[in-house]
Coordinates of C-alpha atoms and ligand atoms in Angstrom, one line a residue:
X1 CA 18.0 -16.1 -0.8
X2 CA 14.4 -17.7 -2.6
X3 CA 15.9 -20.7 -1.1
X4 CA 15.6 -20.0 2.8
X5 CA 12.8 -17.5 1.9
X6 CA 9.6 -19.6 1.9
X7 CA 7.0 -18.1 -0.9
X8 CA 3.8 -16.2 -0.3
X9 CA 1.7 -17.1 -2.9
X10 CA -1.7 -15.3 -4.1
X11 CA -4.1 -18.1 -3.3
X12 CA -3.6 -19.1 0.3
X13 CA -3.3 -16.2 2.2
X14 CA -6.5 -15.4 3.4
X15 CA -9.1 -13.8 1.3
X16 CA -12.2 -12.2 2.8
X17 CA -10.2 -9.2 3.2
X18 CA -9.3 -6.6 0.6
X19 CA -5.4 -6.7 -0.2
X20 CA -3.8 -3.9 -1.6
X21 CA -0.6 -3.5 -3.5
X22 CA 1.1 -0.4 -3.3
X23 CA 3.4 0.1 -6.8
X24 CA 6.4 1.3 -6.8
X25 CA 6.2 2.8 -10.2
X26 CA 4.7 6.0 -8.2
X27 CA 7.6 5.6 -5.1
X28 CA 10.7 8.1 -4.6
X29 CA 12.9 7.0 -6.4
X30 CA 15.9 8.4 -4.0
X31 CA 15.0 6.6 -1.0
X32 CA 12.9 3.7 -1.9
X33 CA 14.1 1.5 1.0
X34 CA 12.2 3.7 2.9
X35 CA 9.3 4.1 1.0
X36 CA 9.1 0.3 1.2
X37 CA 9.0 -0.4 4.5
X38 CA 6.5 2.5 5.0
X39 CA 4.1 1.0 2.9
X40 CA 4.8 -2.5 5.1
X41 CA 4.4 -0.8 8.3
X42 CA 1.2 0.8 6.6
X43 CA -0.5 -2.5 6.8
X44 CA 0.2 -3.2 2.5
X45 CA 0.0 -6.8 1.9
X46 CA 2.1 -7.0 -1.9
X47 CA 4.2 -5.2 -2.9
X48 CA 3.9 -5.0 -7.1
X49 CA 6.2 -4.6 -9.4
X50 CA 6.0 -3.2 -13.0
X51 CA 8.5 -4.3 -15.3
X52 CA 8.0 -2.2 -18.0
X53 CA 10.3 -3.1 -21.8
X54 CA 10.0 -0.1 -23.6
X55 CA 8.3 -2.9 -26.5
X56 CA 5.3 -4.3 -25.5
X57 CA 4.8 -0.9 -23.6
X58 CA 5.9 2.4 -24.7
X59 CA 8.3 3.1 -21.5
X60 CA 10.9 1.8 -19.1
X61 CA 11.2 0.0 -15.5
X62 CA 13.5 -1.1 -13.7
X63 CA 14.5 -5.1 -13.5
X64 CA 15.6 -7.8 -11.7
X65 CA 18.1 -6.2 -10.1
X66 CA 15.9 -3.5 -7.7
X67 CA 13.8 -6.2 -6.6
X68 CA 17.1 -8.3 -5.6
X69 CA 17.5 -5.4 -3.9
X70 CA 14.8 -4.9 -2.3
X71 CA 13.7 -8.4 -1.1
X72 CA 15.8 -8.7 2.3
X73 CA 14.9 -5.2 3.1
X74 CA 10.6 -6.4 2.8
X75 CA 8.0 -9.7 4.0
X76 CA 5.4 -8.8 2.0
X77 CA 4.5 -10.3 -1.4
X78 CA 6.2 -9.4 -4.6
X79 CA 3.3 -8.8 -7.2
X80 CA 6.2 -8.7 -10.6
X81 CA 3.6 -7.5 -13.1
X82 CA 6.1 -7.8 -16.0
X83 CA 4.7 -6.1 -19.3
X84 CA 7.7 -6.5 -21.1
X85 CA 7.0 -8.9 -24.8
X86 CA 8.9 -12.0 -23.5
X87 CA 7.8 -12.9 -20.4
X88 CA 8.7 -16.5 -20.8
X89 CA 13.1 -15.7 -21.0
X90 CA 13.0 -13.3 -17.7
X91 CA 10.4 -14.8 -15.7
X92 CA 13.1 -16.9 -14.1
X93 CA 15.0 -14.3 -14.1
X94 CA 12.4 -12.3 -11.8
X95 CA 11.7 -16.2 -9.4
X96 CA 15.5 -15.8 -9.0
X97 CA 15.1 -12.3 -7.6
X98 CA 12.5 -12.8 -5.3
X99 CA 9.4 -12.7 -6.6
X100 CA 6.7 -14.4 -5.2
X101 CA 4.1 -14.1 -7.5
X102 CA 4.2 -13.3 -11.4
X103 CA 2.0 -11.8 -13.9
X104 CA 2.3 -11.7 -17.5
X105 CA -0.2 -9.9 -20.5
X106 CA -2.5 -12.0 -23.0
X107 CA -0.8 -9.7 -26.0
X108 CA 2.3 -10.4 -25.5
X109 CA 2.3 -14.2 -26.0
X110 CA 1.1 -16.6 -28.3
X111 CA 0.7 -19.7 -25.9
X112 CA -0.4 -18.4 -22.4
X113 CA -0.2 -21.8 -20.8
X114 CA 3.0 -22.7 -22.1
X115 CA 3.9 -19.2 -20.1
X116 CA 1.4 -20.4 -16.9
X117 CA 3.3 -23.4 -16.6
X118 CA 7.4 -21.9 -16.7
X119 CA 6.0 -19.8 -14.2
X120 CA 4.7 -22.6 -12.2
X121 CA 7.5 -24.7 -12.6
X122 CA 9.8 -21.5 -11.2
X123 CA 8.2 -22.6 -7.7
X124 CA 5.7 -18.8 -8.0
X125 CA 1.8 -18.1 -8.6
X126 CA 0.6 -17.1 -11.9
X127 CA -1.5 -14.6 -12.8
X128 CA -2.4 -13.1 -16.6
X129 CA -3.2 -9.6 -17.4
X130 CA -5.6 -7.7 -20.4
X131 CA -4.7 -4.7 -21.6
X132 CA -8.4 -2.3 -21.7
X133 CA -8.8 -3.0 -25.4
X134 CA -8.5 -7.0 -25.5
X135 CA -12.2 -8.9 -24.3
X136 CA -12.1 -10.7 -21.2
X137 CA -13.3 -13.8 -23.6
X138 CA -9.3 -13.7 -24.4
X139 CA -8.0 -15.4 -21.1
X140 CA -11.0 -17.4 -20.3
X141 CA -9.7 -19.9 -21.3
X142 CA -6.2 -20.2 -18.9
X143 CA -8.6 -18.8 -16.1
X144 CA -8.1 -22.3 -14.4
X145 CA -4.5 -22.8 -14.6
X146 CA -3.7 -19.0 -13.4
X147 CA -3.6 -18.0 -9.0
X148 CA -4.4 -14.1 -10.0
X149 CA -6.3 -12.3 -13.0
X150 CA -4.8 -8.9 -13.8
X151 CA -7.6 -6.5 -15.4
X152 CA -5.7 -3.0 -16.6
X153 CA -8.5 0.2 -15.5
X154 CA -5.4 1.9 -17.6
X155 CA -3.7 1.6 -21.1
X156 CA -0.2 -0.1 -19.5
X157 CA 3.2 1.9 -19.0
X158 CA 2.3 5.0 -17.2
X159 CA 1.3 5.5 -13.2
X160 CA -0.5 8.7 -12.8
X161 CA -4.0 8.1 -15.4
X162 CA -7.7 8.4 -15.1
X163 CA -9.5 5.4 -13.7
X164 CA -11.9 3.3 -16.3
X165 CA -14.7 3.2 -15.4
X166 CA -15.8 1.6 -19.1
X167 CA -13.5 -2.1 -17.7
X168 CA -16.3 -2.8 -14.5
X169 CA -18.1 -4.4 -16.8
X170 CA -14.9 -6.4 -17.1
X171 CA -14.3 -7.4 -13.4
X172 CA -18.1 -8.4 -12.5
X173 CA -17.4 -11.1 -16.0
X174 CA -14.2 -12.0 -14.1
X175 CA -15.9 -12.3 -10.9
X176 CA -19.1 -14.3 -12.1
X177 CA -16.2 -17.1 -13.5
X178 CA -14.1 -17.2 -11.1
X179 CA -17.3 -18.0 -8.6
X180 CA -18.4 -20.1 -11.6
X181 CA -15.3 -22.9 -11.7
X182 CA -15.6 -22.5 -7.6
X183 CA -11.5 -22.1 -7.3
X184 CA -9.4 -19.4 -5.1
X185 CA -8.0 -17.2 -7.5
X186 CA -7.5 -13.9 -6.9
X187 CA -9.0 -11.1 -9.0
X188 CA -6.5 -7.5 -9.1
X189 CA -7.3 -4.7 -10.4
X190 CA -4.4 -1.7 -11.3
X191 CA -4.5 1.8 -12.8
X192 CA -6.2 5.1 -11.5
X193 CA -7.2 2.8 -7.9
X194 CA -7.9 5.6 -5.5
X195 CA -10.7 5.3 -2.7
X196 CA -13.7 5.7 -5.2
X197 CA -12.7 3.9 -7.7
X198 CA -11.5 1.1 -5.1
X199 CA -14.9 1.2 -4.0
X200 CA -16.1 0.2 -7.5
X201 CA -12.8 -2.1 -8.1
X202 CA -14.3 -4.0 -4.7
X203 CA -18.4 -3.4 -5.6
X204 CA -17.5 -5.1 -9.0
X205 CA -16.2 -8.1 -7.0
X206 CA -12.3 -7.5 -7.2
X207 CA -10.0 -8.3 -4.1
X208 CA -6.8 -7.0 -5.0
X209 CA -6.7 -3.1 -5.3
X210 CA -2.7 -2.4 -7.1
X211 CA -2.4 1.4 -5.9
X212 CA 0.2 3.5 -7.4
X213 CA 0.2 7.3 -7.0
X214 CA -3.1 7.6 -4.3
X215 CA -0.3 5.8 -1.7
X216 CA 2.9 6.9 -2.5
X217 CA 1.6 10.2 -3.6
X218 CA -1.1 10.7 -1.0
X219 CA -1.4 14.6 0.3
X220 CA -0.5 14.4 3.7
X221 CA 1.9 11.6 3.5
X222 CA 0.3 9.3 5.5
X223 CA 0.6 5.8 4.0
X224 CA -1.1 3.7 6.4
X225 CA -4.8 6.1 6.7
X226 CA -4.5 5.6 2.3
X227 CA -3.8 2.1 2.1
X228 CA -7.0 1.6 5.2
X229 CA -9.3 3.8 2.3
X230 CA -8.9 2.0 -0.3
X231 CA -10.3 -1.3 1.3
Ligands
DX5_301 C1 0.2 1.6 -15.4 C2 0.9 -0.3 -13.8 C3 0.7 0.6 -12.7 C4 0.7 1.9 -12.5 C5 -0.5 2.7 -11.4 O1 1.1 0.5 -16.5 O2 1.2 -1.0 -14.4 O3 0.9 -0.5 -11.8 O4 1.7 2.0 -11.5 O5 0.1 3.5 -11.4 P1 -1.9 4.0 -10.9 O6 -2.8 3.4 -9.1 O7 -0.3 5.8 -9.6 O8 -2.7 4.3 -11.9
ZN302 ZN1 1.2 -2.5 -12.5

């Protein structure tokens, strides 16, 4: 199906206004199609899809079949976050299912450039992420090769955790490095992002805000308002 639908590129869609990417992990699983439609109607640019293998992280989420089932329901950019030990093997399945963008973790692989090239060969944009305990220096050598960097502001594996303010210096460090490179690389943050912490992230230089609980579990159920509150 991805043969007919044009891929959306994270680095070609407009910069300037921060994007919001609601994380499906926090959605109601008994009404997923309605949930996806609601965040799209609420103005979300991307849908963040968290893939967990019970090995790289101590939790399981969902796989490519679910991504495939949701693909025809939405025009949003599908932002797949692989929290798995073997991104090289599984990336093609997510591209075939309809992923536009695929992010993997630098800690999971021995040759990040090889994985980036494989993702690009699939026609997707590539992202690289790091755990809170991993320094920016582990990722900086690959910055030029990717279209997005994902700074985890919680330990990956579970939604609903508290934002880690100790990651703000890392966001600033990547913002400086991206600006110095002068390339259209997005800076995404993920974990504990709500209205207050989104402001800290924006101020530090992030321009893509992943939000699970603060959107899908907002108290009044008004996803549009929750999304706007993040920008
Ligand atoms: C955590 C995931 C996140 C998570 C964010 O491992 O990568 O995308 O769903 O959820 P909240 O916004 O609830 O912290
Ligand atoms: Zn995520």
